[in-house]
Short mmCIF file of C-alpha atoms and ligand atoms in Angstrom, two decimals:
data_model
loop_
_atom_site.label_atom_id
_atom_site.label_comp_id
_atom_site.label_asym_id
_atom_site.label_seq_id
_atom_site.Cartn_x
_atom_site.Cartn_y
_atom_site.Cartn_z
CA UNK R 1 -75.70 234.30 127.04
CA UNK R 2 -79.00 232.43 126.64
CA UNK R 3 -80.11 229.82 129.14
CA UNK R 4 -78.96 226.23 128.64
CA UNK R 5 -81.74 223.69 128.49
CA UNK R 6 -79.91 220.40 128.76
CA UNK R 7 -81.35 218.20 131.46
CA UNK R 8 -78.58 215.76 131.36
CA UNK R 9 -75.31 214.59 132.66
CA UNK R 10 -74.06 211.13 133.48
CA UNK R 11 -74.90 211.24 137.20
CA UNK R 12 -78.14 213.13 136.93
CA UNK R 13 -80.83 211.21 138.82
CA UNK R 14 -83.69 213.56 138.02
CA UNK R 15 -86.87 212.29 136.36
CA UNK R 16 -86.25 214.03 133.03
CA UNK R 17 -82.71 212.67 132.77
CA UNK R 18 -84.07 209.22 133.57
CA UNK R 19 -86.82 209.52 130.92
CA UNK R 20 -84.21 210.55 128.38
CA UNK R 21 -82.11 207.52 129.25
CA UNK R 22 -85.18 205.34 128.68
CA UNK R 23 -85.78 207.04 125.34
CA UNK R 24 -82.19 206.37 124.26
CA UNK R 25 -82.37 202.73 125.32
CA UNK R 26 -85.74 202.14 123.69
CA UNK R 27 -84.63 203.54 120.37
CA UNK R 28 -81.54 201.37 120.50
CA UNK R 29 -83.77 198.32 121.08
CA UNK R 30 -86.18 199.26 118.30
CA UNK R 31 -83.42 199.98 115.80
CA UNK R 32 -80.16 198.24 116.49
CA UNK R 33 -78.25 199.86 113.63
CA UNK R 34 -75.06 201.44 114.89
CA UNK R 35 -75.37 204.47 112.64
CA UNK R 36 -78.70 206.27 112.53
CA UNK R 37 -80.51 209.34 111.28
CA UNK R 38 -83.53 210.31 113.36
CA UNK R 39 -86.25 212.91 112.75
CA UNK R 40 -87.92 214.59 115.74
CA UNK R 41 -91.31 216.10 115.07
CA UNK R 42 -94.79 216.76 116.51
CA UNK R 43 -98.20 217.75 115.29
CA UNK R 44 -98.45 221.34 116.55
CA UNK R 45 -95.96 224.01 117.75
CA UNK R 46 -94.35 224.04 121.18
CA UNK R 47 -94.79 220.40 122.11
CA UNK R 48 -91.06 220.15 122.86
CA UNK R 49 -89.42 218.94 119.63
CA UNK R 50 -86.31 221.09 119.99
CA UNK R 51 -85.99 220.20 123.66
CA UNK R 52 -86.29 216.45 123.02
CA UNK R 53 -84.05 216.59 119.92
CA UNK R 54 -81.25 218.37 121.81
CA UNK R 55 -81.53 216.20 124.89
CA UNK R 56 -81.74 212.94 122.95
CA UNK R 57 -78.68 214.01 120.93
CA UNK R 58 -76.91 214.82 124.18
CA UNK R 59 -77.83 211.50 125.78
CA UNK R 60 -76.23 209.60 122.87
CA UNK R 61 -73.17 211.85 122.87
CA UNK R 62 -72.70 211.05 126.55
CA UNK R 63 -72.34 207.36 125.81
CA UNK R 64 -69.65 208.05 123.25
CA UNK R 65 -71.50 208.34 119.95
CA UNK R 66 -70.38 211.03 117.57
CA UNK R 67 -73.56 213.05 117.16
CA UNK R 68 -74.76 215.91 114.96
CA UNK R 69 -77.84 217.90 115.87
CA UNK R 70 -79.15 219.28 112.59
CA UNK R 71 -81.64 222.13 112.76
CA UNK R 72 -84.05 221.43 109.92
CA UNK R 73 -86.67 223.80 111.31
CA UNK R 74 -85.80 226.66 108.99
CA UNK R 75 -89.11 228.27 109.83
CA UNK R 76 -88.43 228.66 113.56
CA UNK R 77 -84.84 227.60 114.27
CA UNK R 78 -84.28 226.75 117.92
CA UNK R 79 -81.93 223.75 118.11
CA UNK R 80 -79.11 226.04 119.27
CA UNK R 81 -81.12 227.44 122.16
CA UNK R 82 -80.65 224.36 124.36
CA UNK R 83 -76.92 225.04 124.41
CA UNK R 84 -77.14 228.66 125.42
CA UNK R 85 -75.66 229.80 122.13
CA UNK R 86 -77.01 232.12 119.47
CA UNK R 87 -78.31 230.50 116.33
CA UNK R 88 -77.26 232.24 113.17
CA UNK R 89 -75.88 230.74 110.02
CA UNK R 90 -76.12 227.15 108.93
CA UNK R 91 -78.24 224.73 106.95
CA UNK R 92 -80.22 227.43 105.08
CA UNK R 93 -77.11 228.94 103.51
CA UNK R 94 -75.61 225.55 102.75
CA UNK R 95 -78.76 224.49 100.88
CA UNK R 96 -78.82 227.76 98.97
CA UNK R 97 -75.23 227.14 97.92
CA UNK R 98 -73.96 230.25 99.70
CA UNK R 99 -71.72 228.61 102.27
CA UNK R 100 -69.71 225.50 102.89
CA UNK R 101 -71.06 223.15 105.55
CA UNK R 102 -67.63 222.64 107.09
CA UNK R 103 -67.46 226.34 107.92
CA UNK R 104 -70.85 226.40 109.65
CA UNK R 105 -70.87 223.32 111.86
CA UNK R 106 -70.43 224.39 115.48
CA UNK R 107 -67.97 221.81 116.82
CA UNK R 108 -68.25 220.22 120.24
CA UNK R 109 -71.12 222.24 121.71
CA UNK R 110 -70.81 219.40 124.19
CA UNK R 111 -68.37 216.52 124.19
CA UNK R 112 -69.03 214.37 121.06
CA UNK R 113 -71.85 216.66 119.98
CA UNK R 114 -71.73 219.02 116.99
CA UNK R 115 -74.49 221.36 115.87
CA UNK R 116 -75.50 222.65 112.48
CA UNK R 117 -77.90 225.51 113.24
CA UNK R 118 -79.79 227.43 110.61
CA UNK R 119 -80.97 230.92 109.95
CA UNK R 120 -84.65 231.64 109.57
CA UNK R 121 -86.04 231.28 106.05
CA UNK R 122 -89.61 231.92 104.99
CA UNK R 123 -89.70 230.82 101.40
CA UNK R 124 -89.03 227.60 99.53
CA UNK R 125 -88.23 225.75 102.73
CA UNK R 126 -89.92 222.49 101.73
CA UNK R 127 -88.27 222.68 98.30
CA UNK R 128 -84.85 223.16 99.87
CA UNK R 129 -85.36 220.25 102.26
CA UNK R 130 -86.33 217.90 99.46
CA UNK R 131 -83.61 219.08 97.09
CA UNK R 132 -80.79 216.92 95.75
CA UNK R 133 -78.43 219.16 97.66
CA UNK R 134 -80.07 218.17 100.96
CA UNK R 135 -79.79 214.49 100.08
CA UNK R 136 -76.12 214.71 99.20
CA UNK R 137 -75.38 216.86 102.26
CA UNK R 138 -77.02 214.30 104.50
CA UNK R 139 -75.08 211.47 102.88
CA UNK R 140 -71.86 213.30 103.59
CA UNK R 141 -72.85 214.03 107.20
CA UNK R 142 -73.93 210.43 107.78
CA UNK R 143 -70.41 209.35 106.91
CA UNK R 144 -68.94 211.57 109.62
CA UNK R 145 -71.41 210.92 112.44
CA UNK R 146 -72.84 207.88 114.23
CA UNK R 147 -76.09 209.73 114.82
CA UNK R 148 -77.75 212.64 113.04
CA UNK R 149 -80.75 214.11 114.89
CA UNK R 150 -83.00 216.37 112.84
CA UNK R 151 -85.11 218.97 114.63
CA UNK R 152 -88.10 219.88 112.43
CA UNK R 153 -91.21 222.06 112.17
CA UNK R 154 -94.55 220.70 113.38
CA UNK R 155 -96.54 218.74 110.81
CA UNK R 156 -99.56 221.02 110.98
CA UNK R 157 -97.35 223.86 109.76
CA UNK R 158 -95.51 221.98 107.02
CA UNK R 159 -94.77 218.52 105.68
CA UNK R 160 -91.00 218.99 106.11
CA UNK R 161 -90.68 216.26 108.72
CA UNK R 162 -92.51 213.75 106.51
CA UNK R 163 -90.21 214.61 103.62
CA UNK R 164 -87.16 214.21 105.85
CA UNK R 165 -88.47 210.92 107.20
CA UNK R 166 -87.76 209.45 103.77
CA UNK R 167 -84.05 210.05 104.23
CA UNK R 168 -84.01 208.99 107.88
CA UNK R 169 -84.13 205.68 109.73
CA UNK R 170 -86.98 206.65 112.01
CA UNK R 171 -89.13 209.32 113.61
CA UNK R 172 -89.55 210.33 117.25
CA UNK R 173 -93.03 211.77 117.54
CA UNK R 174 -93.31 214.26 120.41
CA UNK R 175 -96.70 214.87 121.98
CA UNK R 176 -97.18 217.65 124.51
CA UNK R 177 -99.46 216.26 127.18
CA UNK R 178 -103.00 217.60 126.78
CA UNK R 179 -101.89 220.01 124.07
CA UNK R 180 -103.34 218.44 120.95
CA UNK R 181 -106.76 217.39 119.79
CA UNK R 182 -107.32 213.90 118.46
CA UNK R 183 -107.92 215.45 115.06
CA UNK R 184 -104.51 217.11 115.05
CA UNK R 185 -102.80 213.90 116.13
CA UNK R 186 -104.55 211.87 113.46
CA UNK R 187 -103.69 214.47 110.85
CA UNK R 188 -100.00 214.39 111.75
CA UNK R 189 -99.92 210.60 111.86
CA UNK R 190 -101.61 210.41 108.46
CA UNK R 191 -98.98 212.67 106.88
CA UNK R 192 -96.17 210.55 108.34
CA UNK R 193 -97.83 207.30 107.33
CA UNK R 194 -98.41 208.41 103.77
CA UNK R 195 -94.73 209.30 103.52
CA UNK R 196 -93.94 205.76 104.69
CA UNK R 197 -92.21 207.04 107.84
CA UNK R 198 -90.87 204.56 110.36
CA UNK R 199 -92.30 205.97 113.59
CA UNK R 200 -90.14 204.70 116.45
CA UNK R 201 -92.73 205.85 118.97
CA UNK R 202 -94.29 208.75 120.76
CA UNK R 203 -92.71 210.77 123.55
CA UNK R 204 -95.34 212.25 125.83
CA UNK R 205 -93.76 215.46 126.98
CA UNK R 206 -94.57 218.25 129.41
CA UNK R 207 -96.07 216.16 132.18
CA UNK R 208 -95.51 217.76 135.56
CA UNK R 209 -94.96 215.84 138.81
CA UNK R 210 -98.65 215.68 139.58
CA UNK R 211 -99.24 213.99 136.26
CA UNK R 212 -100.80 217.02 134.61
CA UNK R 213 -99.55 218.89 131.59
CA UNK R 214 -98.08 222.33 131.93
CA UNK R 215 -97.44 225.16 129.54
CA UNK R 216 -100.76 225.66 127.94
CA UNK R 217 -103.84 223.54 127.72
CA UNK R 218 -105.73 222.64 124.63
CA UNK R 219 -108.32 225.30 124.18
CA UNK R 220 -109.62 223.77 121.00
CA UNK R 221 -107.50 224.26 117.94
CA UNK R 222 -108.80 224.25 114.46
CA UNK R 223 -107.19 222.06 111.96
CA UNK R 224 -106.43 225.05 109.86
CA UNK R 225 -102.90 224.94 108.59
CA UNK R 226 -102.72 228.41 107.13
CA UNK R 227 -103.44 230.06 110.46
CA UNK R 228 -100.79 227.93 112.15
CA UNK R 229 -98.35 228.75 109.43
CA UNK R 230 -98.87 232.48 109.78
CA UNK R 231 -98.52 232.36 113.58
CA UNK R 232 -95.46 230.15 113.35
CA UNK R 233 -93.62 232.54 111.06
CA UNK R 234 -94.77 235.65 112.94
CA UNK R 235 -93.49 234.42 116.29
CA UNK R 236 -89.95 234.11 115.02
CA UNK R 237 -89.63 237.80 114.17
N1 ATP M 301 -89.70 218.22 129.18
C1 ATP M 301 -89.49 219.53 129.31
N2 ATP M 301 -89.07 220.03 130.48
C2 ATP M 301 -88.86 221.34 130.62
N3 ATP M 301 -89.05 222.26 129.66
C3 ATP M 301 -89.48 221.83 128.46
C4 ATP M 301 -89.72 220.43 128.23
N4 ATP M 301 -90.14 220.30 126.95
C5 ATP M 301 -90.16 221.55 126.43
N5 ATP M 301 -89.77 222.45 127.33
C6 ATP M 301 -89.72 223.91 127.13
O1 ATP M 301 -90.92 224.30 126.45
C7 ATP M 301 -90.65 225.29 125.46
C8 ATP M 301 -91.07 224.77 124.08
O2 ATP M 301 -90.26 223.67 123.77
P1 ATP M 301 -89.54 223.54 122.35
O3 ATP M 301 -89.01 224.82 121.86
O4 ATP M 301 -88.63 222.37 122.46
O5 ATP M 301 -90.84 223.13 121.50
P2 ATP M 301 -90.92 222.90 119.94
O6 ATP M 301 -91.93 221.82 119.74
O7 ATP M 301 -89.58 222.72 119.36
O8 ATP M 301 -91.54 224.29 119.50
P3 ATP M 301 -91.61 224.86 118.00
O9 ATP M 301 -92.83 224.20 117.39
O10 ATP M 301 -91.77 226.32 118.23
O11 ATP M 301 -90.36 224.48 117.29
C9 ATP M 301 -89.17 225.58 125.54
O12 ATP M 301 -88.97 226.69 126.38
C10 ATP M 301 -88.59 224.33 126.19
O13 ATP M 301 -87.40 224.58 126.88
MG1 MG M 302 -88.57 223.72 117.84
#
């Protein structure tokens, strides 16, 4: 079984658990609506979208909300990985009309938390995410859950998150510390702004105890979407 990556339980006093509590509280202050749909995205790969999406979903489930974590990153599906389960079928097949959503939701991956994973798709992803089918699916899911958290692809790879922001209440923008150039950040912000996204705020992720980023440093990326796209797809195989 894969490793679980949830940094959270009610008595956890660790710094990450505390930061996630702050994130939950801040979003509740910013948007007081009881029922919400939230997009989690970032500018480039690996900044921690799936990690933050899963842990934010978990933090709300812990306080009694009925939550669905929806893997909308059909290009590199990972939402399942935080729960130590294998991702397989899900949103992709539902949008292609092959399967019924009720049969693919993984119930209670944690208390109060359901997951709709997805399989990897390479083609027509943006089209599927902006289809009528996606809109009606989301409407149906929003009736059943207090909170829907959408894990998405990075904006430099695709505009999926901007498209989804139109059917959400707000966006959590994840920024891996020292991972992005200013140009990449501005690019991502521009895409979200032109879609009219309601950006709740930015989560600065991957800061170690000494205050420095970990993982990898910014070695100077080019704002060259096609290259990112190719690498993004390749890495999933
Ligand atoms: N705050 C954190 N603490 C510990 N590990 C983290 C943290 N944030 C991210 N990670 C780890 O870093 C790796 C990349 O994170 P994640 O998969 O969430 O990034 P992503 O932005 O969703 O990537 P992709 O663009 O590929 O979808 C994962 O192994 C994840 O568990
Ligand atoms: Mg991810």
